[in-house]
Amino acid sequence: MDARLANTWRLTLNEKNFIKTALLSEIRIDGRKPFEFRNISINFGREDGSAEVQLGQTRVMGIVTAKFVQPYRDRPNEGTLTIYPEFSPMADPSFEAGRSGESAVELGRIIDRGLRESRAVDTESLCIVAGKLVWAIRIDILILDNGGNLVDAANIAALAALMTFRTPECSLGGEDGQEVIIHPPEMRDPLPLILHHLPIAITFGFFIDENIVVIDPIHNEEAVMAGRMIATVNANGDICAIQKAGEGVSQRVIMQCLQLAITKAADITKQIKAAVEAYNSERALQKIKRETTCVGNSVKGDQNQTLDNKGISELVGKYMERLKLISVESYASQNINAEEIKSLRRGTDSNCIKFNSTPLSWDPYSKGVDLECLKASVASQGLSTASEEKEASGQEKGSEAESACPYEDVNSKWSAVDASTTEMHVIGPKTLKDAVKPKNKRKKKVSSMI
């Protein structure tokens, strides 16, 4: 059902007469003057190509998307541009869900004519491969709240969304050079659409046989006006399209409306460009912050990794130096201990001084010395180690002996040897005389005579 017809049914006769009488006095029911526009508010979404416009109580959202399609045969080097308006019952009870009424069809045609016929969008820049692949731009217009003058609000929303939309950069590759490669935004910045100018739609309402003309009619005024004219112009003064509905209007009134439309179009163009520039600046600032954060994290990670690697390398270097020192000490101690063992077996120390008795002490825990080998060598000479209790007394004696004999090797822990072993002397090699007992020690054999 047409929105105007629905609004007509809602208003009573007294309300209609009140609106007409107020217009004769150049007073509008919302307090504006006849040629005064409502405040325009433009907001952008998080994603590129999304804009919401609020014109008084009218709210419209424009969303731009793109996809690859095959071009038309008569225009192989040009992309496509289509408008899809959607009227939701949430905006106005007179709108039917899932069905495009007369108002939706008219709105889509007016915006499409203003953009397409004026060549506002450079469609040739949308070509990827001539005759094979082009970008198809789609503009979805969603009516959120019907407060009157939907065409102007939808036109501003479509332009704002087109100015902030960006297509990913594409290049040709492959073996035949015809393969399309789409570069992600992280690698290459997306490309904005090329708009030669901004066609702005301005709506005029006529009341009481074109004697009263107002601009930007609201919801209730649309139900009372006798005719309407929509002029699509740009800031340069070019007329892109004109849509006329209702009663006839004289040429003089049309020219006046066009002059007024050009002035209002210049003001609206400035507002749209200012809003888009603010959005682009904020977007660039967010990108810089995001890149700075990523770079800072990477530098911090590199520093931490460098510090960790440096600490590990230092530890490894110290460990290797320690291993070298240990190996040198062990090698030297093994050589020294080997010489000491040989001197013990010969009965002399490393300075070729003869022992009167067995060595009083040695360090079995010195590096490179095997305790079992030392015990075996001492046992071969008839020596035995003392018990733990006798070691204490042996330590005292050993300390006295150390003060008397400065040439002996002293160790406080293992300085004691069994007292019996300290009194024994090294016996030389036995002879045959020692094997034969003397006569006085021989036992007499008792001969038994049977």
Short mmCIF file of C-alpha atoms in Angstrom, two decimals:
data_model
loop_
_atom_site.label_atom_id
_atom_site.label_comp_id
_atom_site.label_asym_id
_atom_site.label_seq_id
_atom_site.Cartn_x
_atom_site.Cartn_y
_atom_site.Cartn_z
CA MET A 1 0.00 0.00 0.00
CA ASP A 2 1.25 3.44 -0.84
CA ALA A 3 2.63 5.40 2.11
CA ARG A 4 0.86 8.59 1.06
CA LEU A 5 -2.52 6.82 0.98
CA ALA A 6 -1.91 5.32 4.41
CA ASN A 7 -1.00 8.72 5.82
CA THR A 8 -4.13 10.23 4.27
CA TRP A 9 -6.27 7.71 6.08
CA ARG A 10 -4.64 8.49 9.39
CA LEU A 11 -5.15 12.25 9.30
CA THR A 12 -8.56 13.68 10.06
CA LEU A 13 -10.13 16.54 8.15
CA ASN A 14 -9.41 19.04 10.91
CA GLU A 15 -5.71 18.06 10.95
CA LYS A 16 -5.45 18.57 7.21
CA ASN A 17 -7.11 21.98 7.38
CA PHE A 18 -4.80 22.98 10.23
CA ILE A 19 -1.70 22.10 8.19
CA LYS A 20 -2.93 24.07 5.15
CA THR A 21 -3.88 27.13 7.22
CA ALA A 22 -0.47 27.12 8.91
CA LEU A 23 1.30 26.97 5.53
CA LEU A 24 -0.64 29.97 4.29
CA SER A 25 0.91 31.86 7.20
CA GLU A 26 4.36 30.39 6.27
CA ILE A 27 4.35 28.35 9.44
CA ARG A 28 5.04 24.63 9.44
CA ILE A 29 3.87 22.26 12.14
CA ASP A 30 7.45 21.35 13.14
CA GLY A 31 8.46 25.01 13.48
CA ARG A 32 10.55 25.31 10.31
CA LYS A 33 10.33 27.84 7.55
CA PRO A 34 9.07 26.75 4.09
CA PHE A 35 12.60 26.47 2.58
CA GLU A 36 14.43 25.15 5.62
CA PHE A 37 15.95 21.67 5.72
CA ARG A 38 15.90 19.44 8.76
CA ASN A 39 19.14 18.59 10.56
CA ILE A 40 21.18 15.86 8.89
CA SER A 41 23.16 13.35 10.95
CA ILE A 42 25.50 10.86 9.23
CA ASN A 43 26.98 7.91 11.12
CA PHE A 44 29.18 5.15 9.77
CA GLY A 45 29.40 1.52 10.77
CA ARG A 46 32.46 -0.50 11.68
CA GLU A 47 32.77 -1.98 8.22
CA ASP A 48 33.48 0.04 5.09
CA GLY A 49 30.47 0.84 2.95
CA SER A 50 27.93 1.20 5.75
CA ALA A 51 26.23 4.52 6.62
CA GLU A 52 23.18 5.54 8.59
CA VAL A 53 21.48 8.88 7.91
CA GLN A 54 18.99 10.56 10.19
CA LEU A 55 16.92 13.38 8.71
CA GLY A 56 14.71 14.60 11.51
CA GLN A 57 12.68 11.55 12.50
CA THR A 58 13.52 9.72 9.27
CA ARG A 59 16.24 7.09 9.55
CA VAL A 60 17.70 5.22 6.58
CA MET A 61 20.69 2.89 6.34
CA GLY A 62 22.75 2.28 3.21
CA ILE A 63 25.00 -0.77 2.77
CA VAL A 64 27.27 -1.29 -0.24
CA THR A 65 28.62 -4.70 -1.27
CA ALA A 66 30.44 -5.99 -4.35
CA LYS A 67 31.01 -9.27 -6.17
CA PHE A 68 32.46 -10.58 -9.44
CA VAL A 69 30.08 -10.98 -12.39
CA GLN A 70 30.28 -11.16 -16.16
CA PRO A 71 29.71 -7.79 -17.87
CA TYR A 72 26.95 -7.04 -20.32
CA ARG A 73 27.74 -7.76 -23.93
CA ASP A 74 27.12 -4.20 -25.05
CA ARG A 75 29.37 -2.85 -22.24
CA PRO A 76 32.21 -5.35 -21.74
CA ASN A 77 34.49 -2.81 -20.00
CA GLU A 78 32.03 -1.49 -17.43
CA GLY A 79 30.87 -2.76 -14.07
CA THR A 80 27.29 -2.70 -12.84
CA LEU A 81 25.44 -0.67 -10.19
CA THR A 82 22.09 -1.71 -8.74
CA ILE A 83 19.81 -0.33 -6.01
CA TYR A 84 17.75 -2.57 -3.73
CA PRO A 85 15.41 -0.67 -1.37
CA GLU A 86 13.74 -2.51 1.50
CA PHE A 87 10.74 -1.14 3.33
CA SER A 88 10.23 -2.80 6.70
CA PRO A 89 6.95 -2.75 8.65
CA MET A 90 9.04 -1.65 11.63
CA ALA A 91 9.50 1.74 9.91
CA ASP A 92 5.84 2.18 9.01
CA PRO A 93 2.81 -0.11 9.53
CA SER A 94 1.69 0.63 5.97
CA PHE A 95 4.76 -1.19 4.57
CA GLU A 96 4.33 -4.87 3.83
CA ALA A 97 7.11 -7.29 4.65
CA GLY A 98 8.66 -9.18 1.73
CA ARG A 99 6.84 -7.14 -0.89
CA SER A 100 8.05 -4.04 -2.72
CA GLY A 101 5.27 -1.49 -2.91
CA GLU A 102 4.94 1.50 -5.21
CA SER A 103 6.95 3.70 -2.86
CA ALA A 104 9.85 1.23 -2.79
CA VAL A 105 9.94 0.91 -6.58
CA GLU A 106 9.77 4.67 -7.05
CA LEU A 107 12.51 5.32 -4.51
CA GLY A 108 14.85 2.79 -6.15
CA ARG A 109 14.32 4.25 -9.61
CA ILE A 110 14.91 7.85 -8.51
CA ILE A 111 18.21 7.05 -6.81
CA ASP A 112 19.34 4.76 -9.63
CA ARG A 113 18.57 7.38 -12.25
CA GLY A 114 20.44 10.06 -10.35
CA LEU A 115 23.58 7.91 -10.02
CA ARG A 116 23.52 6.07 -13.34
CA GLU A 117 22.38 8.73 -15.78
CA SER A 118 24.73 11.34 -14.37
CA ARG A 119 27.72 8.95 -14.52
CA ALA A 120 28.52 9.75 -10.92
CA VAL A 121 30.23 6.38 -10.41
CA ASP A 122 33.09 5.47 -12.74
CA THR A 123 31.90 2.06 -13.88
CA GLU A 124 34.91 1.53 -16.17
CA SER A 125 37.18 1.41 -13.13
CA LEU A 126 35.18 -1.62 -11.96
CA CYS A 127 36.46 -3.76 -14.86
CA ILE A 128 38.90 -6.55 -13.96
CA VAL A 129 39.14 -8.51 -17.23
CA ALA A 130 37.44 -6.97 -20.23
CA GLY A 131 34.48 -9.05 -21.37
CA LYS A 132 35.00 -11.63 -18.63
CA LEU A 133 35.01 -10.22 -15.13
CA VAL A 134 33.83 -6.95 -13.56
CA TRP A 135 32.75 -5.71 -10.16
CA ALA A 136 29.00 -5.58 -9.51
CA ILE A 137 28.19 -2.90 -6.93
CA ARG A 138 25.02 -3.41 -4.94
CA ILE A 139 23.43 -0.74 -2.72
CA ASP A 140 20.92 -1.97 -0.16
CA ILE A 141 18.73 0.77 1.30
CA LEU A 142 16.96 -0.11 4.54
CA ILE A 143 14.18 2.12 5.84
CA LEU A 144 14.41 2.14 9.64
CA ASP A 145 11.91 4.87 10.47
CA ASN A 146 9.54 6.75 8.18
CA GLY A 147 9.41 10.38 9.24
CA GLY A 148 8.85 11.76 5.75
CA ASN A 149 11.02 12.55 2.70
CA LEU A 150 12.51 9.06 2.36
CA VAL A 151 14.06 9.82 -1.05
CA ASP A 152 16.41 12.53 0.20
CA ALA A 153 17.52 10.51 3.22
CA ALA A 154 18.04 7.35 1.15
CA ASN A 155 20.03 9.28 -1.46
CA ILE A 156 22.38 10.72 1.18
CA ALA A 157 22.82 7.28 2.78
CA ALA A 158 23.69 5.72 -0.59
CA LEU A 159 26.28 8.42 -1.38
CA ALA A 160 27.90 8.21 2.08
CA ALA A 161 28.12 4.42 1.82
CA LEU A 162 29.63 4.61 -1.68
CA MET A 163 32.27 7.11 -0.53
CA THR A 164 33.43 4.86 2.30
CA PHE A 165 33.27 1.57 0.40
CA ARG A 166 36.51 -0.04 -0.78
CA THR A 167 37.10 -2.98 -3.07
CA PRO A 168 40.09 -5.30 -2.57
CA GLU A 169 42.92 -4.78 -4.99
CA CYS A 170 43.14 -7.37 -7.75
CA SER A 171 45.88 -8.35 -10.16
CA LEU A 172 46.26 -10.83 -12.99
CA GLY A 173 48.61 -13.80 -12.77
CA GLY A 174 48.89 -17.45 -13.60
CA GLU A 175 50.42 -19.14 -16.61
CA ASP A 176 48.15 -17.44 -19.15
CA GLY A 177 48.03 -14.14 -17.26
CA GLN A 178 44.24 -14.34 -16.93
CA GLU A 179 44.01 -15.66 -13.38
CA VAL A 180 42.59 -13.09 -10.97
CA ILE A 181 44.45 -12.73 -7.65
CA ILE A 182 42.60 -10.93 -4.85
CA HIS A 183 45.01 -9.37 -2.35
CA PRO A 184 43.86 -9.26 1.29
CA PRO A 185 43.71 -5.89 3.09
CA GLU A 186 46.73 -6.86 5.23
CA MET A 187 48.96 -7.03 2.15
CA ARG A 188 47.56 -4.21 0.03
CA ASP A 189 45.19 -1.41 0.94
CA PRO A 190 41.71 -1.70 -0.62
CA LEU A 191 40.80 0.76 -3.36
CA PRO A 192 37.96 3.28 -2.94
CA LEU A 193 35.35 3.80 -5.62
CA ILE A 194 35.80 6.66 -8.05
CA LEU A 195 32.97 9.20 -7.75
CA HIS A 196 33.08 12.10 -10.21
CA HIS A 197 30.46 14.12 -8.35
CA LEU A 198 27.72 13.76 -5.74
CA PRO A 199 24.14 13.92 -7.10
CA ILE A 200 21.93 15.22 -4.28
CA ALA A 201 18.15 14.66 -4.36
CA ILE A 202 16.02 17.58 -3.11
CA THR A 203 12.28 17.09 -2.64
CA PHE A 204 9.71 19.89 -2.99
CA GLY A 205 6.06 19.73 -1.94
CA PHE A 206 3.26 21.81 -3.52
CA PHE A 207 0.12 22.84 -1.67
CA ILE A 208 -3.09 24.59 -2.77
CA ASP A 209 -2.56 24.84 -6.52
CA GLU A 210 1.22 25.38 -6.37
CA ASN A 211 0.80 28.61 -4.47
CA ILE A 212 2.68 27.23 -1.48
CA VAL A 213 6.01 25.40 -1.93
CA VAL A 214 7.97 23.76 0.87
CA ILE A 215 11.22 21.85 0.93
CA ASP A 216 11.83 18.56 2.76
CA PRO A 217 8.22 17.71 3.64
CA ILE A 218 7.61 15.63 6.74
CA HIS A 219 5.30 12.65 7.21
CA ASN A 220 2.07 14.60 7.83
CA GLU A 221 2.78 17.18 5.11
CA GLU A 222 3.14 14.42 2.51
CA ALA A 223 -0.44 13.38 3.27
CA VAL A 224 -1.77 16.87 2.51
CA MET A 225 0.37 18.13 -0.42
CA ALA A 226 -1.13 18.13 -3.90
CA GLY A 227 2.08 17.50 -5.87
CA ARG A 228 5.77 16.72 -5.48
CA MET A 229 8.94 17.30 -7.48
CA ILE A 230 12.33 15.68 -6.82
CA ALA A 231 15.30 17.45 -8.39
CA THR A 232 18.65 15.65 -8.39
CA VAL A 233 21.48 18.16 -8.78
CA ASN A 234 25.13 18.48 -7.80
CA ALA A 235 27.19 21.26 -6.24
CA ASN A 236 28.39 22.37 -9.69
CA GLY A 237 24.86 23.32 -10.73
CA ASP A 238 24.35 20.34 -13.06
CA ILE A 239 20.85 18.87 -13.19
CA CYS A 240 21.11 15.09 -13.06
CA ALA A 241 17.42 14.08 -12.95
CA ILE A 242 13.93 15.39 -12.24
CA GLN A 243 10.97 13.41 -10.95
CA LYS A 244 7.50 15.02 -11.00
CA ALA A 245 4.32 13.62 -9.51
CA GLY A 246 0.87 15.07 -8.84
CA GLU A 247 -0.64 18.22 -10.30
CA GLY A 248 1.08 20.30 -12.95
CA VAL A 249 3.51 23.07 -12.00
CA SER A 250 4.39 26.16 -13.98
CA GLN A 251 7.82 26.67 -15.51
CA ARG A 252 8.53 29.67 -13.31
CA VAL A 253 8.04 27.63 -10.14
CA ILE A 254 10.22 24.81 -11.45
CA MET A 255 13.10 27.18 -12.20
CA GLN A 256 12.85 28.69 -8.75
CA CYS A 257 12.92 25.23 -7.22
CA LEU A 258 15.98 24.25 -9.26
CA GLN A 259 17.90 27.33 -8.15
CA LEU A 260 17.04 26.58 -4.56
CA ALA A 261 17.96 22.91 -5.02
CA ILE A 262 21.47 23.80 -6.27
CA THR A 263 22.10 25.92 -3.18
CA LYS A 264 20.88 23.23 -0.82
CA ALA A 265 22.87 20.55 -2.72
CA ALA A 266 26.11 22.48 -2.16
CA ASP A 267 25.43 22.63 1.60
CA ILE A 268 24.56 18.93 1.83
CA THR A 269 27.64 18.00 -0.22
CA LYS A 270 29.86 19.82 2.27
CA GLN A 271 28.23 17.96 5.16
CA ILE A 272 28.72 14.58 3.48
CA LYS A 273 32.36 15.26 2.62
CA ALA A 274 33.08 16.51 6.14
CA ALA A 275 31.55 13.38 7.67
CA VAL A 276 33.46 11.09 5.29
CA GLU A 277 36.74 12.93 5.92
CA ALA A 278 36.28 12.56 9.68
CA TYR A 279 35.58 8.84 9.22
CA ASN A 280 38.68 8.35 7.05
CA SER A 281 40.86 10.21 9.56
CA GLU A 282 39.59 8.06 12.42
CA ARG A 283 40.11 4.93 10.35
CA ALA A 284 43.70 5.93 9.49
CA LEU A 285 44.41 6.70 13.15
CA GLN A 286 43.13 3.30 14.23
CA LYS A 287 45.29 1.65 11.59
CA ILE A 288 48.38 3.53 12.82
CA LYS A 289 47.66 2.53 16.42
CA ARG A 290 47.17 -1.08 15.40
CA GLU A 291 50.42 -1.16 13.42
CA THR A 292 52.30 0.62 16.23
CA THR A 293 51.02 -1.92 18.74
CA CYS A 294 52.05 -4.81 16.50
CA VAL A 295 55.51 -3.31 15.94
CA GLY A 296 55.94 -2.64 19.67
CA ASN A 297 54.99 -6.20 20.54
CA SER A 298 57.35 -7.59 17.91
CA VAL A 299 60.24 -5.39 19.12
CA LYS A 300 59.58 -6.36 22.73
CA GLY A 301 59.46 -10.01 21.77
CA ASP A 302 62.72 -9.68 19.85
CA GLN A 303 64.38 -7.98 22.83
CA ASN A 304 63.16 -10.67 25.21
CA GLN A 305 64.32 -13.35 22.81
CA THR A 306 67.72 -11.63 22.46
CA LEU A 307 68.08 -11.37 26.22
CA ASP A 308 67.12 -15.02 26.66
CA ASN A 309 69.56 -16.11 23.98
CA LYS A 310 72.27 -13.92 25.50
CA GLY A 311 71.69 -15.37 28.98
CA ILE A 312 71.72 -18.91 27.64
CA SER A 313 74.93 -18.28 25.71
CA GLU A 314 76.60 -16.86 28.83
CA LEU A 315 75.57 -19.88 30.89
CA VAL A 316 76.82 -22.25 28.23
CA GLY A 317 80.14 -20.39 28.05
CA LYS A 318 80.62 -20.52 31.82
CA TYR A 319 79.73 -24.20 31.88
CA MET A 320 82.21 -25.00 29.13
CA GLU A 321 84.97 -23.06 30.93
CA ARG A 322 84.20 -24.95 34.12
CA LEU A 323 84.38 -28.27 32.29
CA LYS A 324 87.75 -27.30 30.83
CA LEU A 325 89.12 -26.41 34.28
CA ILE A 326 87.83 -29.65 35.78
CA SER A 327 89.35 -31.69 32.96
CA VAL A 328 92.74 -29.95 33.38
CA GLU A 329 92.72 -30.42 37.16
CA SER A 330 91.70 -34.05 36.91
CA TYR A 331 94.40 -34.72 34.32
CA ALA A 332 97.07 -33.09 36.51
CA SER A 333 95.88 -34.88 39.65
CA GLN A 334 95.90 -38.22 37.82
CA ASN A 335 99.50 -37.67 36.77
CA ILE A 336 100.55 -36.59 40.29
CA ASN A 337 98.73 -39.47 41.98
CA ALA A 338 100.18 -41.95 39.53
CA GLU A 339 103.69 -40.75 40.40
CA GLU A 340 102.88 -40.94 44.11
CA ILE A 341 101.62 -44.51 43.79
CA LYS A 342 104.77 -45.50 41.93
CA SER A 343 106.91 -43.83 44.60
CA LEU A 344 104.97 -45.63 47.33
CA ARG A 345 105.64 -48.93 45.67
CA ARG A 346 109.35 -48.03 45.41
CA GLY A 347 109.42 -46.82 49.04
CA THR A 348 110.22 -43.23 48.11
CA ASP A 349 108.17 -40.05 47.67
CA SER A 350 108.03 -37.82 44.61
CA ASN A 351 111.24 -36.09 45.82
CA CYS A 352 113.09 -39.47 45.94
CA ILE A 353 113.26 -39.47 49.76
CA LYS A 354 113.10 -42.96 51.29
CA PHE A 355 110.40 -43.86 53.78
CA ASN A 356 111.31 -45.43 57.09
CA SER A 357 107.75 -46.69 57.25
CA THR A 358 104.63 -46.65 55.19
CA PRO A 359 103.18 -43.26 54.25
CA LEU A 360 101.07 -41.91 57.03
CA SER A 361 98.30 -40.40 54.93
CA TRP A 362 96.95 -39.72 51.49
CA ASP A 363 93.79 -38.20 50.12
CA PRO A 364 91.60 -40.94 48.65
CA TYR A 365 89.05 -38.28 47.57
CA SER A 366 91.43 -36.31 45.42
CA LYS A 367 90.28 -35.92 41.83
CA GLY A 368 91.37 -38.61 39.45
CA VAL A 369 92.34 -41.17 42.20
CA ASP A 370 90.56 -44.50 42.49
CA LEU A 371 90.14 -45.54 46.13
CA GLU A 372 89.94 -49.25 45.35
CA CYS A 373 93.20 -49.17 43.44
CA LEU A 374 94.96 -47.50 46.37
CA LYS A 375 93.62 -50.07 48.83
CA ALA A 376 94.76 -52.88 46.58
CA SER A 377 98.25 -51.38 46.29
CA VAL A 378 98.56 -50.97 50.07
CA ALA A 379 97.26 -54.47 50.70
CA SER A 380 99.89 -55.88 48.36
CA GLN A 381 102.60 -54.49 50.69
CA GLY A 382 101.01 -56.08 53.74
CA LEU A 383 99.27 -52.94 54.95
CA SER A 384 95.73 -52.67 56.24
CA THR A 385 93.61 -49.73 57.15
CA ALA A 386 92.63 -49.01 60.72
CA SER A 387 89.19 -48.85 62.19
CA GLU A 388 87.33 -45.58 62.69
CA GLU A 389 88.03 -45.45 66.43
CA LYS A 390 91.78 -45.90 65.99
CA GLU A 391 91.80 -43.28 63.24
CA ALA A 392 91.12 -40.54 65.80
CA SER A 393 94.16 -41.46 67.89
CA GLY A 394 96.12 -41.97 64.74
CA GLN A 395 95.25 -38.44 63.65
CA GLU A 396 96.85 -37.01 66.81
CA LYS A 397 99.99 -39.03 66.27
CA GLY A 398 99.93 -38.07 62.65
CA SER A 399 99.84 -34.37 63.58
CA GLU A 400 102.96 -34.85 65.77
CA ALA A 401 104.69 -36.74 63.04
CA GLU A 402 103.77 -33.95 60.59
CA SER A 403 105.54 -31.38 62.79
CA ALA A 404 108.64 -33.66 62.97
CA CYS A 405 108.75 -34.74 59.33
CA PRO A 406 107.97 -31.86 56.95
CA TYR A 407 108.49 -34.08 53.93
CA GLU A 408 105.47 -36.28 54.60
CA ASP A 409 102.22 -35.69 52.78
CA VAL A 410 99.60 -34.71 55.37
CA ASN A 411 95.82 -34.87 55.18
CA SER A 412 93.73 -34.06 58.26
CA LYS A 413 90.93 -36.49 57.42
CA TRP A 414 92.91 -39.58 56.56
CA SER A 415 96.13 -38.90 58.47
CA ALA A 416 95.97 -41.93 60.77
CA VAL A 417 96.92 -45.49 60.01
CA ASP A 418 96.70 -48.45 62.33
CA ALA A 419 99.29 -48.32 65.16
CA SER A 420 100.45 -51.81 64.37
CA THR A 421 101.20 -50.82 60.83
CA THR A 422 103.14 -47.72 61.97
CA GLU A 423 105.49 -49.92 64.02
CA MET A 424 106.18 -52.33 61.21
CA HIS A 425 109.12 -51.79 58.98
CA VAL A 426 109.47 -52.71 55.44
CA ILE A 427 111.08 -56.16 55.32
CA GLY A 428 113.45 -56.93 52.53
CA PRO A 429 113.25 -59.99 50.29
CA LYS A 430 113.51 -63.41 52.02
CA THR A 431 116.41 -65.86 51.35
CA LEU A 432 116.99 -69.65 51.78
CA LYS A 433 118.55 -69.09 55.20
CA ASP A 434 115.33 -67.62 56.42
CA ALA A 435 113.41 -70.65 55.20
CA VAL A 436 115.62 -73.04 57.27
CA LYS A 437 114.96 -73.04 61.01
CA PRO A 438 117.94 -72.92 63.31
CA LYS A 439 118.90 -76.08 65.17
CA ASN A 440 117.94 -74.89 68.58
CA LYS A 441 114.39 -74.34 67.39
CA ARG A 442 113.94 -77.65 65.72
CA LYS A 443 111.78 -80.22 67.47
CA LYS A 444 113.36 -83.51 68.18
CA LYS A 445 111.77 -86.44 66.48
CA VAL A 446 110.77 -89.25 68.72
CA SER A 447 111.64 -92.49 67.11
CA SER A 448 109.35 -95.31 67.95
CA MET A 449 110.81 -98.69 67.92
CA ILE A 450 108.45 -101.47 67.30
#
